[in-house]
CSV table of C-alpha atoms in Angstrom, one decimal:
chain,number,residue,atom,x,y,z
Z,1,MET,CA,-125.8,-65.1,91.8
Z,2,ARG,CA,-128.6,-66.0,94.2
Z,3,THR,CA,-130.6,-63.4,96.0
Z,4,LEU,CA,-132.1,-64.0,99.4
Z,5,SER,CA,-135.7,-63.4,98.5
Z,6,THR,CA,-137.6,-66.5,99.5
Z,7,PRO,CA,-141.2,-67.3,98.5
Z,8,SER,CA,-143.2,-67.0,101.6
Z,9,PRO,CA,-144.9,-70.0,103.3
Z,10,ALA,CA,-147.9,-67.7,103.4
Z,11,LEU,CA,-147.9,-67.9,99.6
Z,12,ILE,CA,-148.9,-71.5,99.8
Z,13,MET,CA,-150.7,-71.6,103.1
Z,14,PRO,CA,-153.7,-69.5,104.3
Z,15,PRO,CA,-152.6,-66.9,106.8
Z,16,SER,CA,-154.9,-68.1,109.6
Z,17,SER,CA,-153.2,-71.4,109.9
Z,18,SER,CA,-150.9,-71.5,112.9
Z,19,SER,CA,-147.2,-71.2,112.1
Z,20,LEU,CA,-146.5,-73.4,115.1
Z,21,SER,CA,-148.5,-76.4,114.1
Z,22,PRO,CA,-146.9,-78.5,111.3
Z,23,PRO,CA,-148.9,-79.3,108.2
Z,24,VAL,CA,-150.4,-82.8,107.8
Z,25,ILE,CA,-148.6,-84.9,105.2
Z,26,ASN,CA,-150.6,-87.2,102.8
Z,27,GLY,CA,-148.2,-89.6,101.2
Z,28,ARG,CA,-144.8,-88.4,100.0
Z,29,GLY,CA,-144.6,-84.7,100.0
Z,30,SER,CA,-148.2,-83.8,99.9
Z,31,SER,CA,-149.6,-81.3,102.5
Z,32,THR,CA,-153.2,-80.6,103.3
Z,33,SER,CA,-155.0,-77.4,104.3
Z,34,SER,CA,-158.4,-76.9,105.7
Z,35,SER,CA,-161.0,-75.7,103.2
Z,36,SER,CA,-162.8,-73.9,105.9
Z,37,VAL,CA,-160.0,-71.3,106.4
Z,38,THR,CA,-161.0,-67.8,105.2
Z,39,GLY,CA,-158.9,-64.9,104.0
Z,40,GLU,CA,-156.5,-64.1,101.2
Z,41,THR,CA,-152.9,-65.3,100.8
Z,42,VAL,CA,-150.4,-62.6,101.7
Z,43,ALA,CA,-146.9,-61.6,100.9
Z,44,MET,CA,-145.3,-63.0,97.8
Z,45,VAL,CA,-141.7,-62.7,98.9
Z,46,HIS,CA,-139.9,-62.3,102.3
Z,47,SER,CA,-137.9,-59.5,103.7
Z,48,PRO,CA,-134.4,-58.5,102.4
Z,49,PRO,CA,-131.2,-60.5,102.9
Z,50,GLY,CA,-130.4,-58.9,106.2
Z,51,SER,CA,-133.3,-60.6,107.9
Z,52,LEU,CA,-131.8,-64.0,107.6
Z,53,PRO,CA,-129.2,-65.0,110.2
Z,54,HIS,CA,-125.8,-65.7,108.8
Z,55,PRO,CA,-123.2,-67.8,110.7
Z,56,GLN,CA,-120.5,-65.1,110.3
Z,57,THR,CA,-122.7,-62.4,111.8
Z,58,GLN,CA,-123.9,-64.4,114.8
Z,59,SER,CA,-122.0,-64.8,118.1
Z,60,HIS,CA,-120.1,-68.0,117.8
Z,61,PRO,CA,-121.4,-70.7,120.2
Z,62,THR,CA,-119.1,-73.1,121.9
Z,63,LYS,CA,-119.0,-76.7,120.7
Z,64,ASP,CA,-121.2,-77.7,123.6
Z,65,GLN,CA,-123.7,-75.0,122.8
Z,66,GLN,CA,-123.9,-75.7,119.1
Z,67,ALA,CA,-127.2,-77.4,118.0
Z,68,LEU,CA,-126.7,-81.0,117.1
Z,69,ILE,CA,-128.6,-80.6,113.9
Z,70,ASP,CA,-125.9,-78.1,112.7
Z,71,LEU,CA,-123.4,-80.8,112.8
Z,72,LEU,CA,-125.1,-82.8,110.0
Z,73,PRO,CA,-123.4,-82.7,106.6
Z,74,ASP,CA,-125.1,-81.2,103.7
Z,75,HIS,CA,-126.0,-84.5,102.1
Z,76,ALA,CA,-127.9,-85.5,105.2
Z,77,PHE,CA,-129.9,-82.3,105.1
Z,78,LEU,CA,-130.7,-82.9,101.5
Z,79,GLN,CA,-132.0,-86.4,102.4
Z,80,ILE,CA,-134.2,-85.0,105.1
Z,81,PHE,CA,-135.4,-82.1,103.0
Z,82,SER,CA,-136.3,-84.5,100.1
Z,83,HIS,CA,-139.2,-85.8,102.3
Z,84,LEU,CA,-140.7,-82.3,102.9
Z,85,SER,CA,-143.7,-80.7,101.1
Z,86,THR,CA,-143.5,-77.6,99.0
Z,87,ASN,CA,-144.6,-75.2,101.8
Z,88,GLN,CA,-142.3,-76.9,104.3
Z,89,LEU,CA,-139.3,-76.4,102.1
Z,90,CYS,CA,-140.2,-72.7,101.8
Z,91,ARG,CA,-140.3,-72.5,105.6
Z,92,CYS,CA,-136.9,-74.2,105.9
Z,93,ALA,CA,-135.4,-71.7,103.5
Z,94,ARG,CA,-136.0,-68.9,106.0
Z,95,VAL,CA,-134.0,-70.4,108.9
Z,96,CYS,CA,-130.5,-69.4,107.9
Z,97,HIS,CA,-128.2,-68.9,104.9
Z,98,ARG,CA,-127.1,-72.5,105.0
Z,99,TRP,CA,-130.6,-73.8,105.1
Z,100,TYR,CA,-131.6,-71.4,102.4
Z,101,ASN,CA,-129.0,-72.7,100.0
Z,102,LEU,CA,-129.8,-76.3,100.8
Z,103,ALA,CA,-133.6,-75.9,100.6
Z,104,TRP,CA,-133.4,-74.4,97.1
Z,105,ASP,CA,-131.1,-77.1,95.8
Z,106,PRO,CA,-132.6,-77.9,92.3
Z,107,ARG,CA,-132.6,-81.6,93.1
Z,108,LEU,CA,-135.3,-81.0,95.7
Z,109,TRP,CA,-137.5,-79.3,93.2
Z,110,ARG,CA,-138.5,-82.0,90.8
Z,111,THR,CA,-142.1,-81.7,92.2
Z,112,ILE,CA,-144.4,-78.9,93.3
Z,113,ARG,CA,-147.5,-79.8,95.2
Z,114,LEU,CA,-150.0,-77.2,96.3
Z,115,THR,CA,-153.4,-77.6,97.9
Z,116,GLY,CA,-156.2,-75.5,99.2
Z,117,ASP,CA,-159.5,-74.1,98.0
Z,118,LEU,CA,-158.5,-70.5,98.9
Z,119,LEU,CA,-154.9,-70.6,97.7
Z,120,ASN,CA,-154.0,-68.0,95.0
Z,121,VAL,CA,-152.4,-70.8,93.0
Z,122,ASP,CA,-151.7,-68.7,89.9
Z,123,ARG,CA,-149.5,-66.3,92.0
Z,124,SER,CA,-147.9,-69.2,93.9
Z,125,LEU,CA,-146.8,-70.9,90.7
Z,126,ARG,CA,-145.5,-67.7,89.2
Z,127,VAL,CA,-143.3,-66.9,92.3
Z,128,LEU,CA,-142.0,-70.4,92.8
Z,129,THR,CA,-141.1,-70.9,89.1
Z,130,ARG,CA,-139.4,-67.4,89.1
Z,131,ARG,CA,-137.2,-68.5,92.0
Z,132,LEU,CA,-136.4,-71.9,90.4
Z,133,CYS,CA,-135.5,-70.1,87.2
Z,134,GLN,CA,-132.7,-68.0,88.8
Z,135,ASP,CA,-129.9,-70.4,87.9
Z,136,THR,CA,-131.4,-71.3,84.5
Z,137,PRO,CA,-133.0,-68.2,83.2
Z,138,ASN,CA,-136.7,-68.5,82.1
Z,139,VAL,CA,-136.8,-72.3,82.5
Z,140,CYS,CA,-137.1,-74.8,85.4
Z,141,LEU,CA,-135.0,-77.7,84.0
Z,142,MET,CA,-135.4,-79.9,87.0
Z,143,LEU,CA,-139.2,-79.6,87.5
Z,144,GLU,CA,-141.0,-82.7,86.3
Z,145,THR,CA,-144.2,-82.8,88.3
Z,146,VAL,CA,-146.8,-80.2,89.2
Z,147,VAL,CA,-149.8,-81.3,91.4
Z,148,VAL,CA,-152.4,-78.6,92.1
Z,149,SER,CA,-155.5,-80.8,92.3
Z,150,GLY,CA,-158.3,-79.2,94.3
Z,151,CYS,CA,-156.9,-75.7,93.9
Z,152,ARG,CA,-160.1,-74.2,92.6
Z,153,ARG,CA,-158.7,-70.8,92.0
Z,154,LEU,CA,-156.3,-72.1,89.3
Z,155,THR,CA,-156.9,-70.4,86.0
Z,156,ASP,CA,-155.4,-70.4,82.6
Z,157,ARG,CA,-152.8,-67.9,83.8
Z,158,GLY,CA,-151.4,-70.5,86.2
Z,159,LEU,CA,-151.1,-73.1,83.5
Z,160,HIS,CA,-149.5,-70.5,81.2
Z,161,THR,CA,-146.8,-70.1,83.7
Z,162,VAL,CA,-146.2,-73.9,83.9
Z,163,ALA,CA,-146.2,-74.2,80.1
Z,164,GLN,CA,-143.7,-71.3,79.6
Z,165,CYS,CA,-141.3,-72.3,82.5
Z,166,CYS,CA,-141.3,-76.1,82.7
Z,167,PRO,CA,-140.2,-77.7,79.4
Z,168,GLU,CA,-139.2,-80.9,81.1
Z,169,LEU,CA,-142.7,-81.4,82.7
Z,170,ARG,CA,-143.8,-85.1,82.8
Z,171,ARG,CA,-146.7,-85.1,85.1
Z,172,LEU,CA,-149.5,-82.5,85.6
Z,173,GLU,CA,-152.5,-83.0,87.9
Z,174,VAL,CA,-155.2,-80.3,88.0
Z,175,ALA,CA,-158.2,-82.4,89.1
Z,176,GLY,CA,-161.1,-80.3,90.2
Z,177,CYS,CA,-159.7,-77.1,88.8
Z,178,TYR,CA,-162.9,-76.2,86.9
Z,179,ASN,CA,-161.7,-72.7,85.7
Z,180,ILE,CA,-159.1,-74.0,83.2
Z,181,SER,CA,-160.0,-74.2,79.5
Z,182,ASN,CA,-159.0,-76.0,76.4
Z,183,GLU,CA,-156.6,-73.3,75.4
Z,184,ALA,CA,-154.5,-73.6,78.5
Z,185,VAL,CA,-154.3,-77.4,78.2
Z,186,PHE,CA,-153.3,-77.1,74.6
Z,187,GLU,CA,-150.5,-74.7,75.5
Z,188,VAL,CA,-149.2,-77.1,78.2
Z,189,VAL,CA,-149.1,-80.2,75.9
Z,190,SER,CA,-147.6,-78.1,73.1
Z,191,LEU,CA,-144.7,-76.6,75.1
Z,192,CYS,CA,-144.1,-79.6,77.3
Z,193,PRO,CA,-143.2,-82.4,74.8
Z,194,ASN,CA,-142.3,-84.9,77.5
Z,195,LEU,CA,-145.7,-84.8,79.3
Z,196,GLU,CA,-146.8,-88.3,79.9
Z,197,HIS,CA,-149.4,-88.1,82.8
Z,198,LEU,CA,-152.3,-85.7,82.7
Z,199,ASP,CA,-155.2,-85.6,85.1
Z,200,VAL,CA,-157.9,-83.1,84.2
Z,201,SER,CA,-160.7,-84.9,86.0
Z,202,GLY,CA,-163.5,-82.6,87.1
Z,203,CYS,CA,-162.3,-79.8,84.7
Z,204,SER,CA,-165.7,-79.3,83.1
Z,205,LYS,CA,-164.5,-76.8,80.5
Z,206,VAL,CA,-162.0,-79.2,79.0
Z,207,THR,CA,-163.5,-80.9,76.0
Z,208,CYS,CA,-160.4,-81.8,74.0
Z,209,ILE,CA,-156.6,-82.4,74.1
Z,210,SER,CA,-154.6,-81.1,71.2
Z,211,LEU,CA,-151.6,-79.0,70.1
Z,212,THR,CA,-151.9,-75.3,69.6
Z,213,ARG,CA,-152.3,-74.1,66.0
Z,214,GLU,CA,-148.9,-72.4,66.1
Z,215,VAL,CA,-147.1,-75.6,67.1
Z,216,SER,CA,-149.1,-77.7,64.6
Z,217,VAL,CA,-147.9,-75.4,61.8
Z,218,LYS,CA,-144.3,-75.7,62.9
Z,219,LEU,CA,-144.2,-79.5,62.9
Z,220,SER,CA,-143.1,-81.1,59.7
Z,221,PRO,CA,-145.4,-83.7,58.1
Z,222,MET,CA,-142.8,-86.4,58.9
Z,223,HIS,CA,-142.7,-85.4,62.6
Z,224,GLY,CA,-146.5,-85.7,62.8
Z,225,GLN,CA,-148.7,-84.1,65.4
Z,226,GLN,CA,-148.5,-86.6,68.2
Z,227,ILE,CA,-148.5,-85.9,72.0
Z,228,SER,CA,-146.5,-88.1,74.4
Z,229,ILE,CA,-149.3,-88.5,76.9
Z,230,ARG,CA,-149.7,-92.1,78.1
Z,231,TYR,CA,-152.0,-91.6,81.1
Z,232,LEU,CA,-155.1,-89.4,80.7
Z,233,ASP,CA,-157.9,-89.0,83.3
Z,234,MET,CA,-160.9,-87.1,82.1
Z,235,THR,CA,-163.4,-88.3,84.7
Z,236,ASP,CA,-166.3,-85.9,85.1
Z,237,CYS,CA,-165.5,-83.9,82.0
Z,238,PHE,CA,-169.2,-83.8,81.2
Z,239,ALA,CA,-168.8,-81.8,78.0
Z,240,LEU,CA,-166.6,-84.3,76.3
Z,241,GLU,CA,-168.2,-85.6,73.1
Z,242,ASP,CA,-167.4,-88.1,70.4
Z,243,GLU,CA,-165.6,-85.6,68.2
Z,244,GLY,CA,-163.5,-84.4,71.1
Z,245,LEU,CA,-162.4,-87.9,71.9
Z,246,HIS,CA,-161.7,-88.4,68.2
Z,247,THR,CA,-159.2,-85.5,68.3
Z,248,ILE,CA,-157.6,-86.7,71.6
Z,249,ALA,CA,-157.1,-90.2,70.1
Z,250,ALA,CA,-155.6,-88.9,66.9
Z,251,HIS,CA,-153.1,-86.8,68.8
Z,252,CYS,CA,-152.4,-89.0,71.8
Z,253,THR,CA,-151.6,-92.3,70.0
Z,254,GLN,CA,-149.4,-93.6,72.8
Z,255,LEU,CA,-152.2,-93.7,75.3
Z,256,THR,CA,-152.1,-96.8,77.6
Z,257,HIS,CA,-154.4,-95.6,80.5
Z,258,LEU,CA,-157.6,-93.7,79.8
Z,259,TYR,CA,-160.4,-92.9,82.3
Z,260,LEU,CA,-163.6,-91.4,81.0
Z,261,ARG,CA,-165.9,-92.0,84.0
Z,262,ARG,CA,-169.2,-90.1,83.8
Z,263,CYS,CA,-168.4,-88.5,80.4
Z,264,VAL,CA,-172.1,-88.9,79.7
Z,265,ARG,CA,-172.1,-87.6,76.1
Z,266,LEU,CA,-169.9,-90.3,74.7
Z,267,THR,CA,-171.3,-93.0,72.4
Z,268,ASP,CA,-170.0,-96.2,70.8
Z,269,GLU,CA,-168.6,-94.1,67.9
Z,270,ALA,CA,-166.1,-92.5,70.3
Z,271,LEU,CA,-164.7,-96.0,71.2
Z,272,ARG,CA,-164.3,-96.8,67.5
Z,273,TYR,CA,-162.1,-93.7,67.1
Z,274,LEU,CA,-160.1,-94.7,70.2
Z,275,VAL,CA,-159.3,-98.2,69.1
Z,276,ILE,CA,-158.2,-97.0,65.6
Z,277,TYR,CA,-155.7,-94.5,66.9
Z,278,CYS,CA,-154.7,-96.0,70.3
Z,279,PRO,CA,-154.3,-99.7,69.9
Z,280,ALA,CA,-152.0,-100.0,73.0
Z,281,VAL,CA,-154.6,-99.0,75.7
Z,282,ARG,CA,-154.2,-101.3,78.7
Z,283,GLU,CA,-156.7,-99.7,81.1
Z,284,LEU,CA,-160.0,-98.1,80.1
Z,285,SER,CA,-162.9,-96.9,82.1
Z,286,VAL,CA,-166.2,-95.8,80.6
Z,287,SER,CA,-168.2,-96.2,83.8
Z,288,ASP,CA,-171.6,-94.4,83.9
Z,289,CYS,CA,-171.4,-93.6,80.2
Z,290,ARG,CA,-175.0,-94.5,79.6
Z,291,PHE,CA,-174.9,-94.5,75.8
Z,292,ILE,CA,-172.2,-97.2,75.6
Z,293,SER,CA,-173.6,-100.5,74.5
Z,294,ASP,CA,-172.6,-103.9,73.2
Z,295,PHE,CA,-171.4,-102.3,70.0
Z,296,GLY,CA,-169.0,-100.2,72.0
Z,297,LEU,CA,-167.6,-103.4,73.7
Z,298,ARG,CA,-167.2,-105.0,70.3
Z,299,GLU,CA,-164.9,-102.1,69.4
Z,300,ILE,CA,-163.0,-102.4,72.7
Z,301,ALA,CA,-162.5,-106.1,72.1
Z,302,LYS,CA,-160.2,-105.0,69.2
Z,303,LEU,CA,-157.6,-104.0,71.8
Z,304,GLU,CA,-157.2,-107.8,72.2
Z,305,GLY,CA,-154.2,-108.8,74.4
Z,306,HIS,CA,-153.3,-105.3,75.4
Z,307,LEU,CA,-156.3,-104.7,77.6
Z,308,ARG,CA,-155.9,-105.6,81.3
Z,309,TYR,CA,-158.4,-103.3,83.0
Z,310,LEU,CA,-161.9,-102.5,81.9
Z,311,SER,CA,-164.7,-100.7,83.8
Z,312,VAL,CA,-168.2,-100.5,82.3
Z,313,ALA,CA,-170.0,-100.1,85.6
Z,314,HIS,CA,-173.6,-98.8,85.3
Z,315,CYS,CA,-173.6,-98.9,81.5
Z,316,GLY,CA,-177.2,-100.2,81.3
Z,317,ARG,CA,-177.1,-101.1,77.6
Z,318,ILE,CA,-174.4,-103.8,78.0
Z,319,THR,CA,-175.5,-107.4,78.0
Z,320,ASP,CA,-173.9,-110.9,77.6
Z,321,VAL,CA,-173.2,-110.1,73.9
Z,322,GLY,CA,-170.8,-107.4,74.7
Z,323,VAL,CA,-169.1,-109.3,77.5
Z,324,ARG,CA,-168.7,-112.2,75.2
Z,325,TYR,CA,-166.8,-110.1,72.6
Z,326,VAL,CA,-164.4,-108.8,75.3
Z,327,ALA,CA,-163.9,-112.3,76.8
Z,328,LYS,CA,-163.2,-113.9,73.4
Z,329,TYR,CA,-160.5,-111.4,72.3
Z,330,CYS,CA,-159.1,-110.0,75.5
Z,331,GLY,CA,-157.9,-113.1,77.1
Z,332,ARG,CA,-155.3,-111.3,79.3
Z,333,LEU,CA,-157.9,-109.3,81.1
Z,334,ARG,CA,-157.2,-109.0,84.8
Z,335,TYR,CA,-159.9,-106.6,86.1
Z,336,LEU,CA,-163.5,-106.2,85.0
Z,337,ASN,CA,-166.1,-103.9,86.7
Z,338,ALA,CA,-169.6,-104.6,85.3
Z,339,ARG,CA,-171.5,-103.4,88.4
Z,340,GLY,CA,-175.0,-102.4,87.5
Z,341,CYS,CA,-175.0,-104.0,84.1
Z,342,GLU,CA,-178.4,-105.6,84.6
Z,343,GLY,CA,-178.3,-107.4,81.2
Z,344,LEU,CA,-175.4,-109.6,82.3
Z,345,THR,CA,-176.4,-113.2,83.1
Z,346,ASP,CA,-174.7,-116.6,83.8
Z,347,HIS,CA,-174.1,-117.0,80.1
Z,348,GLY,CA,-171.9,-113.9,80.0
Z,349,LEU,CA,-170.1,-115.0,83.1
Z,350,GLU,CA,-169.4,-118.4,81.5
Z,351,HIS,CA,-167.7,-116.9,78.5
Z,352,LEU,CA,-165.7,-114.6,80.8
Z,353,ALA,CA,-164.6,-117.5,83.1
Z,354,LYS,CA,-163.5,-119.8,80.3
Z,355,SER,CA,-161.7,-117.2,78.1
Z,356,CYS,CA,-160.1,-115.0,80.9
Z,357,PRO,CA,-158.7,-117.6,83.4
Z,358,LYS,CA,-156.2,-115.1,84.8
Z,359,LEU,CA,-158.9,-112.7,86.0
Z,360,LYS,CA,-158.0,-111.3,89.4
Z,361,SER,CA,-160.7,-108.8,90.2
Z,362,LEU,CA,-164.4,-108.9,89.2
Z,363,ASP,CA,-167.3,-106.7,90.2
Z,364,ILE,CA,-170.7,-107.9,89.2
Z,365,GLY,CA,-172.7,-106.3,91.9
Z,366,LYS,CA,-176.3,-105.3,91.2
Z,367,CYS,CA,-176.5,-107.8,88.4
Z,368,PRO,CA,-179.7,-109.6,89.4
Z,369,LEU,CA,-179.6,-112.3,86.7
Z,370,VAL,CA,-176.3,-113.7,87.9
Z,371,SER,CA,-176.8,-116.8,90.0
Z,372,ASP,CA,-174.9,-119.6,91.7
Z,373,ALA,CA,-174.5,-121.4,88.4
Z,374,GLY,CA,-172.4,-118.6,86.9
Z,375,LEU,CA,-170.5,-118.2,90.1
Z,376,GLU,CA,-169.5,-121.9,90.1
Z,377,LEU,CA,-168.2,-121.6,86.5
Z,378,LEU,CA,-166.2,-118.6,87.5
Z,379,ALA,CA,-164.7,-120.4,90.5
Z,380,LEU,CA,-163.8,-123.5,88.5
Z,381,ASN,CA,-161.8,-121.5,85.9
Z,382,CYS,CA,-160.4,-118.4,87.6
Z,383,PHE,CA,-158.3,-119.8,90.4
Z,384,ASN,CA,-156.3,-116.5,90.8
Z,385,LEU,CA,-159.3,-114.4,91.7
Z,386,LYS,CA,-158.4,-112.0,94.6
Z,387,ARG,CA,-161.3,-109.6,94.7
Z,388,LEU,CA,-165.0,-110.4,94.0
Z,389,SER,CA,-168.0,-108.1,94.5
Z,390,LEU,CA,-171.5,-109.6,94.5
Z,391,LYS,CA,-173.2,-106.8,96.3
Z,392,SER,CA,-177.0,-106.9,95.8
Z,393,CYS,CA,-176.9,-110.0,93.6
Z,394,GLU,CA,-180.3,-111.3,94.6
Z,395,SER,CA,-179.9,-114.8,93.0
Z,396,ILE,CA,-176.6,-115.6,94.8
Z,397,THR,CA,-176.8,-118.0,97.8
Z,398,GLY,CA,-174.3,-119.7,100.1
Z,399,ARG,CA,-173.9,-122.7,97.7
Z,400,GLY,CA,-172.2,-120.5,95.1
Z,401,LEU,CA,-169.9,-118.9,97.7
Z,402,GLN,CA,-168.8,-122.2,99.0
Z,403,VAL,CA,-167.6,-123.3,95.5
Z,404,VAL,CA,-165.7,-120.0,95.2
Z,405,ALA,CA,-164.0,-120.5,98.6
Z,406,ALA,CA,-163.1,-124.1,97.8
Z,407,ASN,CA,-161.3,-123.1,94.6
Z,408,CYS,CA,-160.1,-119.5,95.0
Z,409,PHE,CA,-157.7,-119.8,98.0
Z,410,ASP,CA,-156.1,-116.4,97.3
Z,411,LEU,CA,-159.3,-114.5,97.7
Z,412,GLN,CA,-158.6,-111.3,99.6
Z,413,LEU,CA,-161.9,-109.3,99.4
Z,414,LEU,CA,-165.4,-110.6,99.1
Z,415,ASN,CA,-168.4,-108.2,99.1
Z,416,VAL,CA,-171.8,-109.9,99.7
Z,417,GLN,CA,-173.7,-107.0,101.1
Z,418,ASP,CA,-177.4,-107.3,100.6
Z,419,CYS,CA,-177.1,-110.9,99.4
Z,420,ASP,CA,-179.1,-113.8,100.9
Z,421,VAL,CA,-176.2,-115.7,102.3
Z,422,SER,CA,-176.2,-117.8,105.5
Z,423,VAL,CA,-173.8,-117.4,108.4
Z,424,GLU,CA,-172.6,-121.0,107.7
Z,425,ALA,CA,-171.6,-120.0,104.2
Z,426,LEU,CA,-169.7,-117.0,105.4
Z,427,ARG,CA,-167.8,-119.1,108.0
Z,428,PHE,CA,-167.0,-121.6,105.3
Z,429,VAL,CA,-165.4,-118.8,103.2
Z,430,LYS,CA,-163.4,-117.6,106.2
Z,431,ARG,CA,-162.1,-121.1,107.0
Z,432,HIS,CA,-160.8,-121.7,103.4
Z,433,CYS,CA,-159.7,-118.1,102.6
Z,434,LYS,CA,-157.8,-117.1,105.6
Z,435,ARG,CA,-156.7,-113.7,104.3
Z,436,CYS,CA,-160.2,-112.8,102.9
Z,437,VAL,CA,-162.0,-109.6,104.2
Z,438,ILE,CA,-165.7,-110.2,103.9
Z,439,GLU,CA,-168.0,-107.2,103.5
Z,440,HIS,CA,-171.5,-108.3,104.5
Z,441,THR,CA,-174.8,-107.2,106.1
Z,442,ASN,CA,-175.5,-110.3,108.2
Z,443,PRO,CA,-175.5,-109.2,111.8
Z,444,ALA,CA,-175.1,-112.8,113.0
Z,445,PHE,CA,-171.6,-113.1,111.4
Z,446,PHE,CA,-168.7,-111.4,113.1
């Protein structure tokens, strides 16, 4: 039987925020709170049942006096509540008994989103999951998504709560929560077998993704030791090394999306492990991984037709040789970011244009050896190009842009900042590509 102890809005919102001003919503169900707010979160639960108004204990208003919102059926309330954030649902649960029962309908709690630098997120998760476990003791069977990105006070205790109470978890985002460790992540992936989406970007202590030793021992050899994760973001996990990625790849063989931006200790050897164990990778980013070279791109090319998205921005050891490998074997590539790869020339662009005709987005900014000749080859082969960045390409002129505009009618974004391009060329682009947004640094063009 339900008890009327409702997690306080103060649990998930700093006390100095005005209770009269509604929180700002970012997207569906995400609320923001100012990082400048000071003070500690307060009460974990609200006052006893008697503090909530009940229809039978209130004076009965006449039909004319009754609030119009009270006339709505339950299903309409549930539809409205489905668009509210976590802390807003907690506020609604305090209005009256009817709203309490509706706000805690399990169907509304497939997602928990918490934000705030000062939030005691460990305690918030503990109290919320305890309330959601009242009808299904010890487990939250409906909860599938937990987003606590930016909650810097999150520790291993908070992830322990999630791992123990949320066996149906499918999505976990803890970006920027730099206090969590490998052990907590291991526990989550071990006890949440359906987890498919994991974002640990900025979690500098996380160096590996694996099962706990206890779970590994329990699994039979036939079952294997695989993790269901398909999407993994480890951007800014600076301590990740080749051996750590080897372990991740060996356990997460179903990976399709992997982001390793600024994992600066990785080398070409790590990519060899990745391709061996995860042949279905569709999107891969190794931007700013300075030790990745053409040998690494040769390994990536073994992904062949699966690869759609590749970012090797600012990988200074990459040249035409590596790009040629990718172009030859990954003909279904749609997106390539090679910004800052100063070894890339028109020859690499030629191989890319002829082998990847379905390319839709290309960033070759800060590649000083790319000229109009390479741009013309690109335009004559990649008619579906929608986004093109040539920022700071010193050898690009208006002639190359005009060929692009004359052949790539669907172009939607063109970046020619810090390029020597005339106003006439920019106007030519605008005439032929009506929907194109041009980012430029020419004050005469507007």
